[in-house]
């Protein structure tokens, strides 16, 4: 039984993975979104304090739900970099204390590896075997990266964003047109209501040959200037004008979503073409909650007879289950940490 703890950003999460049954048997989280919303983003100091307040009860609840006592644990996994230092430290110290008390392995797990292998989780928490090699796109509020995955626990980053993450394009654009963090779900809702109309035809970033890179900061700036040109935003304050009606908000949302869909699909098609041995594609991270993007990417895979997998929605945004799953791999392969391990190792 592996206990995993995740506190890299604004979610205090824990999960228990049963190594014999190969499944998550309990998972629980507290999201700070409502608390952080008023600041328009995540304030690191508030995040750390909230983790401190919640971690004890989240872990206790997760163990209780699993029906086990802490002395039945065989290892403790915890998120290491990347993340907010103060937030990571809370989970790290708590996990170390449990590992030290019970004299069991302490396993730091890279947060991004957690996202990459969340594709191997079924909705009910059981392990899902995928074909290899395959391509994985991690798209979240902090990261947008492409990986060539050659086995469970084995991967190589083959591309990433040069600036903003895809989730940031949703969050920042939503903010620009008057919505609070997180912007992704709101953009999806408005875009759906607008029937995914590409009204403004925002610029698709040009991919450079030989490199699998994304860029989303240019898109965000292009949207700002386009809105200003049309009189919907006051450029001096970046605040909406009275001309920014509900219909304009919908037009922005659907144009943005279709644009991101085009960017992702184009990249997927290109990588499949250049790496024909890829068996399929996995879509993970918070942005993978988006139904429109899932459907488009799934259709692109089907057309090329490649498999499509997405992390279950509850395991797409930050969660303890993905950390537990990777922790199980690291434990099995002897890649464990020590009491001297650091969050940024
Ligand atoms: O993985 P995650 O919880 O946190 C990071 O590690 O960053 O991802 C959060 C990101 C936010 O940018 C949020 O706007 C985006 O995921 N997101 C979505 C949707 N739900 C969450 N983006 C597009 N469509 C969604 N339905
Ligand atoms: Zn994350």
XYZ file of C-alpha atoms and ligand atoms in Angstrom:
372
model
C 0.000 0.000 0.000
C 1.549 3.279 -1.150
C 0.374 6.589 0.235
C 0.943 9.533 -2.118
C 0.783 13.227 -1.332
C 0.569 16.086 -3.852
C 0.915 19.745 -2.795
C 2.722 21.365 -5.736
C 0.256 24.189 -6.328
C -3.289 24.863 -5.151
C -4.580 21.372 -4.403
C -3.879 19.404 -1.240
C -4.265 15.829 -2.477
C -3.597 12.305 -1.275
C -4.204 8.794 -2.603
C -3.546 5.175 -1.668
C -2.385 2.706 -4.335
C -2.762 -1.010 -3.705
C 0.349 -2.495 -5.349
C -1.053 -6.053 -5.371
C -4.421 -5.146 -6.901
C -2.678 -2.479 -9.058
C -5.286 0.152 -8.408
C -6.002 3.365 -6.536
C -8.212 2.394 -3.627
C -8.821 5.881 -2.287
C -8.094 9.452 -3.233
C -9.127 12.738 -1.792
C -8.334 16.402 -2.326
C -9.016 19.899 -1.167
C -8.950 22.568 -3.863
C -8.021 26.132 -2.969
C -9.618 27.490 -6.142
C -12.426 29.352 -4.359
C -9.917 30.884 -1.990
C -7.369 31.858 -4.674
C -10.002 33.045 -7.151
C -10.301 36.510 -5.610
C -6.601 37.152 -6.336
C -6.948 36.133 -9.994
C -4.291 33.435 -9.661
C -2.416 31.354 -7.109
C -0.665 33.330 -4.328
C 2.240 31.114 -3.150
C 2.122 32.133 0.518
C -1.627 31.490 0.741
C -1.150 28.132 -0.973
C 1.483 27.004 1.578
C -0.624 28.055 4.553
C -3.670 26.277 3.215
C -1.672 23.069 2.598
C -0.478 23.222 6.213
C -4.045 23.563 7.449
C -5.450 20.761 5.295
C -2.785 18.099 4.903
C -3.415 16.233 8.142
C -7.147 15.822 7.547
C -6.777 14.995 3.826
C -4.256 12.227 4.550
C -6.300 10.890 7.481
C -9.441 10.827 5.352
C -7.644 9.084 2.474
C -6.286 6.346 4.772
C -9.695 5.942 6.394
C -11.380 5.610 2.994
C -8.786 2.970 2.041
C -9.618 1.154 5.270
C -6.009 1.062 6.445
C -3.870 2.402 9.299
C -0.627 4.240 8.578
C 1.385 1.261 9.922
C 0.082 -0.839 6.998
C 1.775 1.432 4.450
C 4.736 0.021 2.526
C 5.981 3.353 1.107
C 5.193 7.063 0.906
C 5.403 8.931 -2.402
C 5.304 12.708 -2.679
C 5.486 15.321 -5.417
C 8.870 16.945 -5.928
C 9.605 19.661 -8.509
C 8.240 21.488 -10.379
C 5.907 23.493 -8.192
C 5.757 26.280 -5.642
C 8.649 25.740 -3.216
C 6.712 26.540 -0.040
C 3.793 24.380 -1.151
C 6.007 21.415 -2.113
C 7.817 21.637 1.227
C 4.603 21.055 3.164
C 3.878 17.767 1.377
C 7.550 16.753 1.418
C 7.976 17.273 5.154
C 4.701 15.541 5.973
C 5.576 12.551 3.768
C 9.095 12.337 5.248
C 7.654 12.291 8.749
C 5.384 9.324 7.915
C 8.189 7.448 6.132
C 10.587 8.064 9.020
C 8.044 7.048 11.674
C 7.231 3.748 9.984
C 10.707 3.191 8.545
C 9.395 2.728 4.993
C 10.737 3.994 1.632
C 10.307 7.682 0.858
C 9.736 8.294 -2.864
C 9.963 11.770 -4.446
C 7.962 11.847 -7.701
C 8.425 14.485 -10.383
C 5.101 16.311 -10.801
C 5.253 16.223 -14.597
C 5.949 12.479 -14.618
C 2.773 12.186 -12.552
C 0.788 13.949 -15.280
C 2.442 11.952 -18.090
C 1.512 8.590 -16.562
C -1.982 9.644 -15.437
C -2.928 8.295 -18.881
C -2.379 4.838 -17.368
C -5.262 5.261 -14.917
C -8.789 4.036 -15.612
C -11.741 5.984 -14.280
C -12.112 3.494 -11.406
C -8.445 3.943 -10.447
C -7.170 0.678 -11.895
C -3.997 0.484 -13.975
C -4.500 0.761 -17.726
C -1.947 -0.785 -20.051
C -1.252 1.232 -23.203
C 0.663 0.357 -26.345
C 4.220 1.700 -26.745
C 5.756 3.790 -28.038
C 3.153 6.524 -27.915
C 2.999 10.296 -27.822
C 1.782 12.138 -24.720
C 0.757 15.790 -24.576
C 0.721 17.323 -21.096
C -1.301 20.533 -21.166
C -1.921 22.311 -17.884
C -1.842 25.775 -16.348
C 1.926 25.587 -15.918
C 3.155 23.238 -18.653
C 2.654 22.195 -22.236
C 5.041 19.429 -23.230
C 5.272 16.500 -25.610
C 6.757 13.153 -24.617
C 7.676 10.012 -26.444
C 6.615 7.283 -24.012
C 8.390 3.967 -24.538
C 7.095 2.036 -21.529
C 5.358 2.549 -18.212
C 7.685 4.933 -16.340
C 9.878 5.508 -19.381
C 9.672 8.649 -21.460
C 11.638 11.341 -23.202
C 10.543 14.963 -23.606
C 10.549 15.786 -27.310
C 8.948 19.223 -27.218
C 7.542 21.979 -25.056
C 6.191 25.505 -25.046
C 8.708 28.291 -25.444
C 6.692 30.593 -23.184
C 3.145 30.310 -21.749
C 1.321 27.048 -21.152
C -1.900 26.266 -23.051
C -3.900 26.563 -19.821
C -2.473 30.043 -19.348
C -3.867 31.073 -22.747
C -7.314 30.066 -21.450
C -6.815 31.626 -18.007
C -5.387 34.925 -19.260
C -7.882 35.362 -22.096
C -10.779 34.574 -19.769
C -9.489 37.190 -17.356
C -9.185 39.714 -20.166
C -12.870 39.342 -21.014
C -13.971 39.476 -17.390
C -13.895 35.942 -15.930
C -12.149 34.636 -12.846
C -9.535 31.866 -12.584
C -9.558 29.122 -13.810
C -10.527 30.243 -17.301
C -10.462 26.882 -19.118
C -13.862 25.523 -17.999
C -15.544 28.905 -18.654
C -13.990 29.194 -22.129
C -15.213 25.669 -22.907
C -18.751 26.446 -21.732
C -19.015 29.660 -23.778
C -17.400 28.054 -26.830
C -19.903 25.192 -26.694
C -22.810 27.659 -26.470
C -21.326 29.407 -29.523
C -21.139 26.159 -31.464
C -17.341 26.415 -31.748
C -17.526 29.257 -34.263
C -14.123 30.562 -35.349
C -15.207 34.200 -35.526
C -11.918 36.051 -35.035
C -9.481 33.570 -36.611
C -6.641 34.149 -34.151
C -3.096 33.415 -35.406
C -1.961 29.775 -35.265
C 1.662 29.610 -34.183
C 4.133 28.477 -36.786
C 6.015 25.347 -35.841
C 9.695 25.287 -36.678
C 10.966 22.300 -38.657
C 12.949 19.848 -36.539
C 11.513 21.137 -33.293
C 8.256 20.350 -31.558
C 7.644 23.700 -29.925
C 4.529 25.597 -28.934
C 4.119 29.299 -28.165
C 1.036 30.723 -26.472
C 2.164 34.147 -25.259
C 1.945 35.549 -28.803
C -1.623 34.268 -29.053
C -2.577 35.985 -25.806
C -1.057 39.281 -27.030
C -2.727 38.923 -30.439
C -6.103 38.497 -28.708
C -5.487 41.569 -26.544
C -4.653 43.774 -29.540
C -7.492 42.373 -31.622
C -9.983 43.132 -28.835
C -8.524 46.627 -28.429
C -8.730 47.254 -32.192
C -12.401 46.305 -32.150
C -13.033 48.584 -29.158
C -13.872 45.767 -26.705
C -10.889 46.398 -24.427
C -9.301 49.600 -23.228
C -5.617 49.017 -23.961
C -4.451 51.498 -21.304
C -6.077 49.512 -18.484
C -6.598 46.100 -20.193
C -10.177 46.335 -18.904
C -13.308 45.474 -20.935
C -15.345 48.371 -22.376
C -19.178 48.450 -22.436
C -18.990 47.139 -26.028
C -17.817 43.748 -24.763
C -21.195 42.015 -24.745
C -22.000 38.441 -23.783
C -21.985 37.515 -27.473
C -18.505 38.990 -27.932
C -17.301 36.967 -24.929
C -18.661 33.828 -26.600
C -17.002 34.740 -29.894
C -13.648 35.185 -28.166
C -14.033 31.902 -26.281
C -14.963 29.798 -29.295
C -12.319 31.425 -31.532
C -9.653 30.719 -28.905
C -10.687 27.117 -28.357
C -10.785 26.320 -32.069
C -7.373 27.970 -32.453
C -5.832 25.841 -29.670
C -7.533 22.777 -31.185
C -5.917 23.538 -34.554
C -2.493 24.043 -32.942
C -2.687 20.725 -31.051
C -4.070 18.746 -33.973
C -1.457 20.094 -36.376
C 1.317 19.110 -33.966
C -0.179 15.650 -33.422
C -0.398 14.994 -37.157
C 3.155 16.215 -37.649
C 4.660 14.036 -34.911
C 2.730 10.977 -36.141
C 4.118 11.607 -39.613
C 7.701 12.077 -38.458
C 7.622 9.205 -35.944
C 5.525 6.523 -37.688
C 6.266 3.859 -35.054
C 4.046 5.714 -32.550
C 1.062 3.542 -31.676
C -1.165 6.279 -30.357
C -1.623 9.394 -28.341
C -2.402 10.266 -24.717
C -3.808 13.631 -23.638
C -3.199 14.606 -19.988
C -3.161 17.613 -17.609
C -5.903 20.077 -16.649
C -6.558 21.157 -20.242
C -7.294 17.513 -21.122
C -10.607 18.001 -19.271
C -11.749 19.841 -22.376
C -14.291 17.742 -24.297
C -13.906 19.658 -27.548
C -10.131 19.107 -27.609
C -10.545 15.453 -26.629
C -13.005 14.833 -29.443
C -10.881 16.559 -32.046
C -7.679 14.783 -31.072
C -9.484 11.440 -30.768
C -10.876 11.880 -34.286
C -7.402 12.743 -35.633
C -6.038 9.530 -34.050
C -8.895 7.387 -35.356
C -8.320 8.662 -38.877
C -4.725 7.423 -38.665
C -5.645 4.148 -36.893
C -3.758 5.169 -33.749
C -5.178 4.744 -30.258
C -6.377 7.748 -28.278
C -6.316 7.867 -24.477
C -7.004 10.725 -22.082
C -6.489 10.835 -18.347
C -9.842 10.484 -16.517
C -11.034 14.028 -15.739
C -10.642 13.605 -11.984
C -7.014 12.570 -12.556
C -6.283 15.285 -15.154
C -5.998 18.285 -12.851
C -3.502 17.934 -9.988
C -4.203 14.840 -7.882
C -2.571 12.287 -5.620
C -3.457 9.230 -7.724
C -0.988 10.029 -10.506
C 1.788 10.504 -7.925
C 0.917 7.161 -6.304
C 1.009 5.401 -9.668
C 4.458 6.723 -10.601
C 5.563 6.079 -6.994
C 4.688 2.398 -7.480
C 6.943 2.253 -10.554
C 9.828 3.979 -8.760
C 9.461 1.635 -5.780
C 9.463 -1.417 -8.031
C 12.588 -0.217 -9.831
C 14.379 0.789 -6.621
C 14.407 4.510 -7.388
C 13.611 5.772 -3.916
C 14.779 8.846 -2.015
C 16.231 9.390 1.452
C 15.544 11.709 4.382
C 18.126 14.012 2.742
C 16.173 14.264 -0.540
C 15.291 17.794 -1.592
C 12.223 19.156 -3.404
C 14.326 20.377 -6.317
C 16.444 17.266 -6.901
O -3.184 20.328 -14.199
P -3.758 21.538 -13.572
O -4.786 21.364 -12.493
O -2.677 22.420 -12.879
C -1.388 22.607 -13.290
O -0.527 21.720 -12.999
O -1.177 23.664 -13.915
O -4.344 22.445 -14.757
C -5.047 23.639 -14.554
C -5.282 24.275 -15.925
C -5.844 25.694 -15.836
O -5.110 26.509 -16.721
C -7.282 25.525 -16.318
O -7.818 26.682 -16.948
C -7.147 24.372 -17.292
O -6.231 23.493 -16.667
N -8.435 23.696 -17.514
C -9.049 23.667 -18.715
C -10.287 22.988 -18.499
N -10.361 22.624 -17.189
C -9.199 23.060 -16.595
N -8.684 24.151 -19.901
C -9.541 23.986 -20.921
N -10.738 23.366 -20.800
C -11.152 22.860 -19.628
N -12.334 22.255 -19.525
Zn -0.058 19.843 -12.548
